[in-house]
Amino acid sequence: MTTTVTPPDAKPATQGPKRPRRPKSARAGGTLHGGPIAYAILIVFTLVSLFPLVWTAIAASRDNQRLAQTPPPFWFGSGLFDKLEIAWNDANLGEAFFNTTIVAGTSALTIVFLSTIAGFAFAKLRFRGRGALMLIVIGTMMVPPQLSVIPLYMMVAKLDWTDQLQAVILPSLVSAFGVFFMRQYLIQALPDEIIEAARVDGASSWRVVWHVVFPAARPAMAVLGMLTFVQTWNDFMWPFLVLTQMGNPTVQVAVAGLGRGYTPDQSLIMAGALLGTLPLLLVFAIFGKQIVGGIMQGAVKG
Amino acid sequence: MATRHDTTASPVKGGAAPGRPPEDAAAEKERRRREGLSRRWQRDIRWSPYAFVSPFFLLFVAFGLFPLIYTGWASLHQVELTAPTDMNWVGLRNYTRIFDDEFFWNAAKNTLTIGIISTVPQLLMAMGIAHILNYKLRASTFFRVAMLAPYATSIAAASLVFVLLFGRDYGMINWGLDAVGINPVDWQNDKWPSQFAVSTIIIWRWTGYNALIYLAAMQAIPQDLYESAALDGANRWQQFIHVTLPALRPTILFTVVVSTIGASQVFGEPLLFDANKGTSGGAEHQFQTLGLYLYEQGWVAQHLGRASAIAWTMFLILIVIGIVNYVISRRLRASS
């Protein structure tokens, strides 16, 4: 499998000034302007994308009597902030946010660091076994996480780590995707001449990493960090197995727990779901452009 | 990758030019120092790549490879959740037990059908959206970010919202169907509607993400290909079929493989979609997936050995799918 990275701002081939006019159909892809139909389709998809999120807030702002009527509510009621407060306290969300921040932060920082140095080695250093090891990295992306759940659970039980955050953090530190992503980025973004120059100046490998690789990789490190953070924040199965709601829940475990009573309070559940999603949506609203660019850079191509 | 150079050709030797006799003790000392440096340098060049990749592999062995093998070992034993370290050898009995269990086959079928009705529309829509996003558009960044918003939503939050939207009596979707004269559907208790609803959550979360991956690949297709296709008289649809699709084939294969792996592991959506808050995927197991069946056997029935056998069976199925994928892509490549 040969792979390349899209240049950060891949533009269609620029056309020289003296080029003859081509028929309109020739200007396919990036240079064709979207018509009304394109906008209409995009707007419909955007509404479908955003509607469940907006409706979470609407449902959280209504009481249960109103939710159990037809037609369902389409606009906000007055109870949003009360419900958010109750959900916050009931689900112990303050602690859950704190736990999840620690879990997601630790694994994002570690994965970014380890993936960058490993990705650098795979991208730019020559060593025996490189091809085989890289194949193993790609292969590990195929191993389903459910295979590891049972022995990891046994390990955690044996170490008495149930309900402890390290039980969630440690298995989340392996990211074959991260290594692969950084390798793809560094192949292009790091000119060999700079490494050679640093070498000639007598820099050791660690100095090269510190003074050359890290600065060059900073944009990709930021994107990988954000993607990892989002993924760990949203992770459900493993935290659900090792953490209980009573001790150190992550946000996902706490939110899922809101729906588990005998007479579940629907609007309270929606308030919890909204609170669990809000921080990441804010991150996306602020860094959306960079994250989108990052996903597009890391995409696999032939 | 044609333009790649490897940088670690030969280290610069630190002035230890051979064949020149040392002039005095100081120069001799200097020469030794430099030789030492050079040796350390070579050691550095030689071993630092391994130092850089070893943390990943150590973690992988501990949290990837070891569990993989251990799960296989545990699947040959009787292990209870209450005493996970007491293992009694039972050979292949766990496998025969689950293969005799009608709920295993039911879960396998559900995983397959949910996988198909979530993955196929998802990737087709993603392809269409990517194609549109590839036009020159106003506010294209806004559209891209908005379509990625579901990706930022957790399975837990999304599933809980969709449970309400798909409610039988007061859910918005049945209300909308009623408004156009269609009878309400029991989205949680009927087999196909419930599977459709579970798939909807997956489609909603992942379509935008896949669209961005396709878009990235589309933007890397050289314009000349479209130009020469147009000169040959290809219309836009033909250009899409004969230029875009072939160029995207590796990306499509990648998304198919990733989505297949994802679909084989569906767990959170059916767990949270269950009205009875159970682990059986509905009262009649109508949307129990293999992931949920594994959880039920391991953590509710407390048979970790049997759950391990399910996990390994899933792994073997994935390997078979991977081989089929590989063969199909080889065929496609050979035929073009």
XYZ file of C-alpha atoms in Angstrom:
638
model
C 0.000 0.000 0.000
C 1.581 3.215 -1.063
C 0.354 6.266 0.683
C 0.819 9.961 0.464
C -0.378 13.009 2.292
C -2.419 15.737 0.722
C -0.479 18.933 0.719
C -1.987 21.207 3.387
C -3.667 23.381 0.825
C -3.910 21.240 -2.259
C -5.131 23.510 -5.004
C -6.109 22.395 -8.431
C -3.458 22.955 -11.028
C -3.272 26.632 -11.751
C -4.021 27.637 -15.257
C -1.651 29.825 -17.184
C -2.978 33.122 -18.472
C -2.616 32.249 -22.158
C -4.310 28.867 -21.979
C -7.147 28.388 -24.453
C -10.637 28.289 -22.992
C -11.810 24.799 -22.437
C -15.379 23.595 -22.518
C -17.107 24.016 -19.203
C -17.203 20.313 -18.525
C -13.430 20.208 -18.550
C -13.243 22.339 -15.446
C -14.368 19.544 -13.191
C -13.541 19.132 -9.560
C -12.181 21.984 -7.576
C -12.681 24.734 -10.082
C -16.361 24.234 -10.821
C -18.665 26.523 -8.939
C -21.508 24.928 -7.051
C -24.988 25.725 -8.236
C -28.203 26.099 -6.242
C -28.754 22.354 -6.162
C -25.365 21.800 -4.565
C -26.155 24.383 -1.899
C -29.610 22.901 -1.322
C -28.196 19.407 -0.767
C -25.491 20.733 1.536
C -27.965 22.761 3.572
C -30.254 19.741 3.999
C -27.332 17.611 5.164
C -26.143 20.322 7.509
C -29.601 20.576 9.051
C -29.776 16.810 9.474
C -26.322 16.900 11.071
C -27.137 19.638 13.515
C -30.793 18.928 14.243
C -30.339 16.139 16.830
C -27.894 18.349 18.706
C -30.241 21.317 18.737
C -33.165 19.104 19.640
C -31.223 17.737 22.638
C -31.269 21.258 24.013
C -34.959 21.692 23.182
C -35.882 18.426 24.903
C -33.774 19.343 27.924
C -35.619 22.645 28.235
C -39.060 20.988 28.379
C -40.662 18.970 31.153
C -41.614 15.352 30.702
C -45.328 16.008 30.288
C -44.578 18.169 27.302
C -42.180 15.603 25.854
C -44.894 12.955 26.101
C -47.274 14.838 23.830
C -47.701 15.105 20.112
C -46.582 17.065 18.303
C -43.177 16.996 19.975
C -41.767 20.376 20.954
C -39.928 22.253 18.259
C -38.821 25.219 20.295
C -37.206 25.885 23.655
C -39.141 25.937 26.909
C -38.018 27.730 30.017
C -36.535 24.922 32.043
C -33.160 24.472 30.354
C -30.872 25.846 33.033
C -32.736 24.192 35.890
C -32.497 20.836 34.150
C -28.831 21.328 33.354
C -28.160 22.033 36.996
C -30.079 18.979 38.191
C -28.354 16.764 35.618
C -24.988 18.196 36.610
C -25.574 17.269 40.238
C -27.385 13.958 39.706
C -24.795 12.522 37.376
C -21.918 13.931 39.390
C -20.799 15.586 36.177
C -18.276 17.908 37.809
C -16.198 14.945 38.876
C -16.876 13.178 35.586
C -15.578 16.164 33.613
C -12.481 16.282 35.770
C -11.859 12.540 35.270
C -12.448 12.670 31.542
C -10.166 15.664 31.132
C -7.387 13.799 32.908
C -7.930 10.631 30.871
C -8.242 12.369 27.510
C -5.454 14.863 28.245
C -2.956 12.247 29.381
C -3.599 9.937 26.484
C -3.572 12.761 23.922
C -0.226 14.139 25.167
C 1.386 10.708 25.400
C 0.109 9.515 22.047
C 1.239 12.719 20.326
C 4.728 12.438 21.794
C 5.209 8.723 21.138
C 3.629 8.878 17.680
C 5.832 11.783 16.643
C 9.115 10.106 17.528
C 8.027 6.766 16.073
C 6.579 8.440 12.997
C 9.851 10.338 12.528
C 11.858 7.139 12.702
C 9.588 5.453 10.145
C 9.536 8.486 7.867
C 13.136 9.604 7.879
C 15.511 7.106 9.458
C 16.865 4.009 7.848
C 17.115 0.978 10.051
C 16.965 -2.757 9.786
C 13.424 -4.120 9.994
C 11.770 -0.803 9.226
C 9.447 -2.158 6.548
C 8.387 -5.141 8.619
C 7.777 -3.037 11.714
C 5.712 -0.536 9.740
C 3.611 -3.400 8.403
C 2.996 -4.481 11.990
C 1.895 -0.942 12.855
C -0.598 -0.938 9.991
C -1.702 -4.443 10.917
C -2.444 -3.415 14.498
C -4.978 -0.945 13.183
C -7.010 -3.981 12.129
C -7.146 -5.708 15.492
C -10.575 -5.102 17.015
C -10.425 -3.662 20.526
C -12.964 -6.180 21.765
C -10.273 -8.848 21.615
C -8.297 -7.130 24.301
C -11.213 -6.293 26.540
C -11.337 -9.566 28.443
C -7.654 -9.967 29.378
C -7.394 -6.270 30.116
C -10.383 -6.615 32.395
C -8.714 -9.556 34.126
C -5.522 -7.520 34.531
C -7.451 -4.616 35.970
C -9.322 -6.904 38.343
C -6.104 -8.554 39.457
C -4.352 -5.241 40.044
C -7.432 -3.987 41.898
C -7.711 -1.047 39.521
C -11.483 -1.207 39.038
C -12.846 2.342 39.181
C -9.308 3.755 38.943
C -8.492 6.123 36.116
C -5.213 4.417 35.206
C -7.300 1.415 34.141
C -8.767 3.592 31.400
C -5.629 5.552 30.546
C -3.037 2.798 30.066
C -4.744 0.772 27.317
C -5.596 3.982 25.477
C -1.940 4.888 24.961
C -1.413 2.639 21.934
C -2.254 4.398 18.715
C -1.165 2.816 15.485
C -3.167 5.466 13.705
C -1.062 8.156 15.405
C 2.221 6.614 14.248
C 0.858 6.240 10.745
C -0.513 9.794 10.697
C 2.748 11.378 11.873
C 4.790 9.312 9.445
C 2.626 10.482 6.552
C 2.974 14.074 7.633
C 6.717 14.031 8.299
C 7.607 12.383 4.991
C 6.457 15.558 3.308
C 6.779 18.284 5.893
C 10.340 17.624 7.015
C 13.001 18.220 4.359
C 15.879 15.791 4.569
C 18.375 18.640 4.162
C 17.470 20.121 7.529
C 18.119 16.828 9.279
C 21.400 16.451 7.407
C 22.435 19.980 8.340
C 21.700 19.313 11.996
C 23.674 16.084 11.743
C 26.674 17.837 10.221
C 26.547 20.298 13.076
C 26.963 17.329 15.359
C 23.463 17.074 16.761
C 22.525 13.783 18.382
C 19.297 12.073 17.390
C 17.464 13.406 20.419
C 18.608 16.941 19.640
C 17.365 16.508 16.079
C 14.010 15.382 17.406
C 13.798 18.223 19.864
C 15.028 21.091 17.686
C 14.039 19.995 14.188
C 11.297 17.369 14.225
C 9.045 18.815 16.899
C 8.941 22.324 15.409
C 8.282 20.923 11.927
C 5.584 18.557 13.174
C 3.767 21.059 15.365
C 0.653 21.495 13.161
C 0.173 17.751 12.777
C 0.832 17.226 16.479
C -1.929 19.690 17.299
C -4.379 17.929 14.983
C -3.475 14.459 16.238
C -3.785 15.717 19.797
C -7.256 17.073 19.145
C -8.429 13.951 17.321
C -7.109 11.745 20.109
C -8.699 13.960 22.727
C -12.082 13.772 20.977
C -11.830 10.019 20.577
C -10.819 9.359 24.180
C -13.441 11.785 25.456
C -16.145 9.882 23.550
C -14.848 6.401 24.267
C -17.620 4.294 25.714
C -17.114 0.551 25.892
C -13.917 0.220 27.902
C -14.691 2.934 30.496
C -18.190 1.447 30.788
C -16.650 -1.913 31.694
C -14.045 -0.795 34.213
C -15.593 2.278 35.775
C -18.834 2.307 37.691
C -21.007 5.331 38.174
C -20.180 5.300 41.851
C -16.429 5.623 41.515
C -14.626 7.878 39.040
C -17.030 7.748 36.080
C -16.056 9.381 32.829
C -18.563 11.693 31.214
C -19.858 8.962 28.895
C -20.393 6.520 31.754
C -22.114 9.189 33.816
C -24.369 10.279 30.940
C -25.296 6.703 30.048
C -26.113 6.133 33.697
C -28.735 8.882 33.662
C -30.966 6.731 31.434
C -30.827 3.663 33.643
C -33.483 4.355 36.298
C -36.824 2.546 36.420
C -38.738 5.680 35.477
C -36.180 7.584 33.464
C -36.628 11.337 33.389
C -36.314 11.999 29.660
C -35.595 15.690 29.816
C -32.989 15.097 32.517
C -31.312 12.525 30.272
C -31.270 15.066 27.452
C -29.753 17.673 29.749
C -27.010 15.224 30.675
C -26.406 14.280 27.046
C -26.158 17.948 26.164
C -23.668 18.645 28.952
C -21.579 15.666 27.912
C -21.394 16.868 24.325
C -21.060 20.603 24.858
C -17.334 20.875 25.644
C -16.355 19.023 22.482
C -18.803 20.997 20.371
C -17.182 24.170 21.688
C -13.752 22.827 20.770
C -15.105 22.052 17.301
C -16.681 25.462 16.934
C -13.361 27.120 17.793
C -10.852 24.793 16.125
C -13.165 23.278 13.509
C -11.216 24.632 10.590
C -7.909 23.223 11.836
C -9.468 19.859 12.709
C -11.084 19.559 9.285
C -7.773 20.435 7.662
C -6.044 17.862 9.829
C -8.415 15.042 8.958
C -7.942 15.879 5.313
C -4.165 15.827 5.695
C -4.185 12.441 7.345
C -6.450 10.818 4.811
C -5.042 7.737 3.166
C -4.489 7.801 -0.527
C -2.933 5.655 -3.145
C 6.729 8.202 -2.540
C 9.224 8.433 -5.350
C 10.904 11.540 -4.067
C 11.929 10.299 -0.697
C 15.481 10.174 0.491
C 16.768 8.569 3.570
C 18.973 10.829 5.542
C 21.197 8.587 7.464
C 23.589 7.656 4.710
C 26.957 7.751 6.387
C 27.870 9.673 9.486
C 30.456 12.371 9.177
C 33.628 10.991 10.629
C 35.090 13.337 13.190
C 38.464 14.150 11.722
C 39.987 10.757 12.378
C 41.810 10.750 9.078
C 43.713 7.504 8.772
C 47.363 7.219 7.877
C 48.578 10.394 9.475
C 50.981 9.839 12.392
C 50.166 11.738 15.585
C 52.401 14.741 15.972
C 52.354 14.954 19.697
C 50.511 13.784 22.795
C 47.902 16.537 22.647
C 47.000 15.712 19.076
C 46.878 12.040 20.001
C 44.482 12.822 22.821
C 42.371 14.911 20.538
C 42.281 12.131 17.986
C 41.146 9.635 20.642
C 38.461 12.025 21.813
C 37.177 12.381 18.316
C 37.215 8.650 17.763
C 35.188 8.239 20.917
C 32.738 10.830 19.685
C 32.555 9.100 16.360
C 31.843 5.766 17.983
C 29.124 7.281 20.119
C 27.781 8.972 17.012
C 27.566 5.720 15.145
C 25.904 4.024 18.069
C 23.413 6.870 18.129
C 22.691 6.592 14.417
C 22.346 2.873 14.660
C 20.172 2.531 17.728
C 18.150 5.710 18.025
C 15.524 4.598 15.471
C 14.793 1.624 17.696
C 14.607 3.897 20.722
C 12.069 6.018 18.881
C 9.792 3.176 17.851
C 10.168 0.985 20.924
C 7.676 2.788 23.234
C 4.916 2.141 20.725
C 5.837 -1.509 20.383
C 6.221 -2.022 24.135
C 2.752 -0.601 24.703
C 1.434 -2.608 21.794
C 2.845 -5.850 23.177
C 1.373 -5.106 26.595
C -2.051 -3.848 25.534
C -2.496 -5.282 22.034
C -0.566 -8.458 21.365
C -0.654 -9.996 24.822
C -4.440 -9.537 25.174
C -4.943 -10.943 21.678
C -3.103 -14.131 22.536
C -4.468 -14.324 26.049
C -8.040 -14.034 24.782
C -7.361 -17.004 22.512
C -5.972 -18.928 25.495
C -8.896 -17.952 27.725
C -11.348 -19.044 25.049
C -10.149 -22.602 25.599
C -10.926 -22.451 29.307
C -13.856 -22.108 31.594
C -13.393 -18.733 33.296
C -15.941 -16.968 35.444
C -16.120 -13.228 35.893
C -16.184 -13.650 39.656
C -12.836 -15.484 39.699
C -11.048 -14.462 36.509
C -7.803 -16.171 37.489
C -9.334 -19.649 37.955
C -9.046 -21.243 34.561
C -10.170 -24.789 33.772
C -9.150 -26.263 30.458
C -12.197 -27.192 28.381
C -10.723 -27.323 24.879
C -13.081 -26.138 22.208
C -16.216 -26.495 24.316
C -16.754 -22.738 24.533
C -16.836 -22.599 20.763
C -19.262 -25.480 20.404
C -21.412 -23.914 23.131
C -21.743 -20.591 21.348
C -22.178 -22.187 17.940
C -25.087 -24.178 19.403
C -26.617 -21.026 20.844
C -29.301 -19.646 18.560
C -28.651 -16.179 19.988
C -25.092 -16.284 18.690
C -26.320 -16.840 15.143
C -29.025 -14.256 15.686
C -26.403 -11.742 16.855
C -24.139 -12.612 13.941
C -26.984 -12.038 11.479
C -27.950 -8.775 13.161
C -24.349 -7.575 13.079
C -24.219 -8.338 9.383
C -27.512 -6.640 8.517
C -26.889 -3.609 10.735
C -23.399 -3.441 9.245
C -24.753 -3.416 5.705
C -27.598 -0.967 6.248
C -25.307 1.397 8.117
C -22.128 1.168 6.043
C -23.422 1.131 2.479
C -25.677 4.241 2.623
C -23.105 5.991 4.795
C -20.276 5.602 2.314
C -22.462 6.335 -0.721
C -23.777 9.535 0.848
C -20.291 10.493 1.976
C -19.094 10.098 -1.596
C -21.893 12.323 -2.913
C -21.324 15.002 -0.293
C -17.587 14.961 -0.905
C -18.228 15.441 -4.595
C -20.394 18.477 -3.897
C -17.958 19.875 -1.341
C -15.289 19.603 -3.997
C -17.019 22.352 -5.973
C -16.014 25.906 -5.379
C -18.461 27.005 -2.710
C -19.126 29.855 -0.402
C -18.883 28.968 3.278
C -17.350 25.595 2.446
C -15.502 25.548 5.766
C -18.776 26.056 7.601
C -20.353 23.089 5.815
C -17.352 20.913 6.510
C -17.281 21.747 10.199
C -21.074 21.362 10.552
C -20.951 17.916 8.977
C -18.230 16.905 11.378
C -20.263 17.964 14.435
C -21.875 14.506 14.858
C -18.378 13.034 15.025
C -17.772 15.178 18.113
C -20.883 13.741 19.743
C -20.467 10.669 21.879
C -22.249 7.379 21.281
C -23.934 7.798 24.652
C -25.372 11.227 23.921
C -26.349 10.415 20.332
C -28.053 7.133 21.223
C -30.093 8.741 23.988
C -31.322 11.486 21.648
C -32.258 9.021 18.935
C -34.178 6.898 21.448
C -36.434 9.919 21.978
C -36.646 10.819 18.295
C -37.602 7.220 17.456
C -40.115 6.917 20.306
C -43.229 4.976 19.298
C -45.915 7.181 20.800
C -44.462 10.651 21.069
C -41.302 10.460 18.985
C -40.697 13.086 16.369
C -40.132 10.619 13.546
C -43.446 8.856 14.000
C -45.114 12.242 14.298
C -43.572 13.222 10.976
C -44.696 9.930 9.392
C -48.178 10.475 10.764
C -48.233 13.941 9.254
C -47.752 12.429 5.793
C -50.266 9.674 6.464
C -48.025 6.741 7.368
C -48.901 4.558 10.351
C -46.591 4.827 13.348
C -43.708 2.358 13.428
C -42.583 0.597 16.574
C -38.942 1.514 16.165
C -37.765 -0.281 19.284
C -39.655 -3.548 19.183
C -39.991 -4.521 15.553
C -37.024 -6.250 14.033
C -36.267 -4.284 10.894
C -37.325 -0.863 12.156
C -35.153 -1.257 15.249
C -32.160 -2.284 13.170
C -32.811 0.618 10.866
C -32.957 2.988 13.842
C -29.691 1.681 15.300
C -28.073 2.057 11.877
C -29.347 5.609 11.634
C -27.325 6.580 14.711
C -24.191 5.142 13.110
C -24.877 6.764 9.737
C -25.525 10.099 11.412
C -22.256 10.025 13.347
C -19.909 8.903 10.578
C -21.113 10.202 7.217
C -19.509 13.634 7.532
C -16.216 12.181 8.687
C -16.038 9.823 5.722
C -17.052 12.637 3.383
C -14.002 14.623 4.511
C -11.721 11.671 3.876
C -13.122 11.278 0.357
C -12.858 15.018 -0.216
C -9.192 14.999 0.733
C -8.550 12.249 -1.776
C -10.549 14.041 -4.478
C -8.552 17.204 -4.059
C -5.358 15.338 -4.792
C -6.564 14.097 -8.189
C -4.622 15.991 -10.872
C -6.773 18.324 -12.953
C -5.113 17.170 -16.178
C -6.922 13.862 -15.890
C -10.261 15.643 -16.016
C -9.097 17.865 -18.840
C -7.987 15.015 -21.054
C -11.157 13.081 -20.233
C -13.173 16.120 -21.291
C -11.191 16.404 -24.503
C -12.086 12.798 -25.184
C -15.702 13.843 -24.898
C -16.529 12.538 -21.418
C -19.385 14.294 -19.692
C -19.326 15.027 -15.971
C -20.888 11.739 -14.987
C -18.450 9.803 -17.154
C -15.602 11.804 -15.668
C -16.793 10.818 -12.200
C -16.976 7.145 -13.177
C -13.761 6.983 -15.172
C -11.513 9.475 -13.406
C -12.719 10.138 -9.870
C -13.709 6.617 -8.840
C -10.527 4.870 -10.047
C -8.384 7.517 -8.376
C -10.318 7.072 -5.141
C -10.141 3.290 -5.108
C -7.488 2.996 -2.376
C -9.368 5.502 -0.236
C -12.638 3.651 -0.787
C -10.958 0.396 0.181
C -9.581 2.075 3.301
C -12.988 3.400 4.372
C -14.650 0.059 3.618
C -12.123 -1.775 5.775
C -12.370 0.741 8.621
C -16.180 0.778 8.466
C -16.311 -3.008 8.375
C -14.176 -3.218 11.481
C -16.344 -0.562 13.115
C -19.541 -2.328 12.104
C -18.346 -5.643 13.495
C -17.926 -3.989 16.885
C -21.165 -2.060 17.220
C -21.873 -2.037 20.931
C -22.892 1.267 22.507
C -25.730 2.117 20.124
C -27.782 -1.081 20.598
C -26.964 -1.154 24.309
C -28.407 2.305 24.876
C -31.202 1.956 22.341
C -32.819 -0.839 24.365
C -36.036 0.377 25.986
C -35.713 -2.182 28.771
C -32.185 -1.044 29.590
C -31.061 -4.610 29.073
C -28.124 -6.201 27.325
C -30.033 -8.508 25.036
C -30.660 -5.968 22.273
C -34.407 -5.709 22.671
C -36.946 -8.057 24.210
C -36.563 -10.569 21.381
C -32.876 -9.939 20.717
C -34.031 -8.177 17.576
C -31.030 -5.838 17.465
C -28.461 -7.679 19.561
C -25.074 -7.424 17.897
C -22.053 -9.656 18.457
C -20.491 -6.929 20.604
C -23.557 -6.867 22.812
C -23.763 -10.672 22.877
C -20.129 -10.774 24.001
C -20.922 -8.324 26.783
C -24.015 -10.296 27.819
C -22.117 -13.595 27.969
C -19.095 -12.127 29.755
C -20.456 -9.540 32.096
C -24.069 -10.535 32.691
C -23.863 -14.332 32.447
C -20.298 -14.004 33.800
C -18.764 -16.556 31.422
C -15.522 -14.848 30.414
C -14.270 -17.954 28.625
C -17.301 -18.010 26.388
C -16.998 -14.285 25.800
C -13.378 -14.851 24.748
C -14.522 -17.447 22.259
C -16.962 -14.891 20.815
C -14.178 -12.311 20.580
C -11.911 -14.724 18.724
C -14.695 -15.783 16.410
C -15.230 -12.108 15.576
C -11.511 -11.755 14.935
C -11.495 -14.735 12.577
C -14.515 -13.358 10.708
C -12.668 -10.052 10.284
C -9.623 -11.826 8.921
C -11.822 -13.618 6.381
C -13.440 -10.302 5.400
C -9.977 -8.766 5.111
C -8.826 -11.528 2.769
C -11.984 -11.190 0.664
C -11.417 -7.435 0.495
C -7.846 -7.997 -0.586
C -8.813 -10.477 -3.283
C -11.549 -8.194 -4.615
C -9.225 -5.215 -4.783
C -6.599 -7.334 -6.566
C -9.236 -8.418 -9.097
C -10.350 -4.827 -9.592
C -6.791 -3.694 -10.126
C -6.089 -6.516 -12.535
C -9.217 -5.828 -14.563
C -8.554 -2.129 -15.025
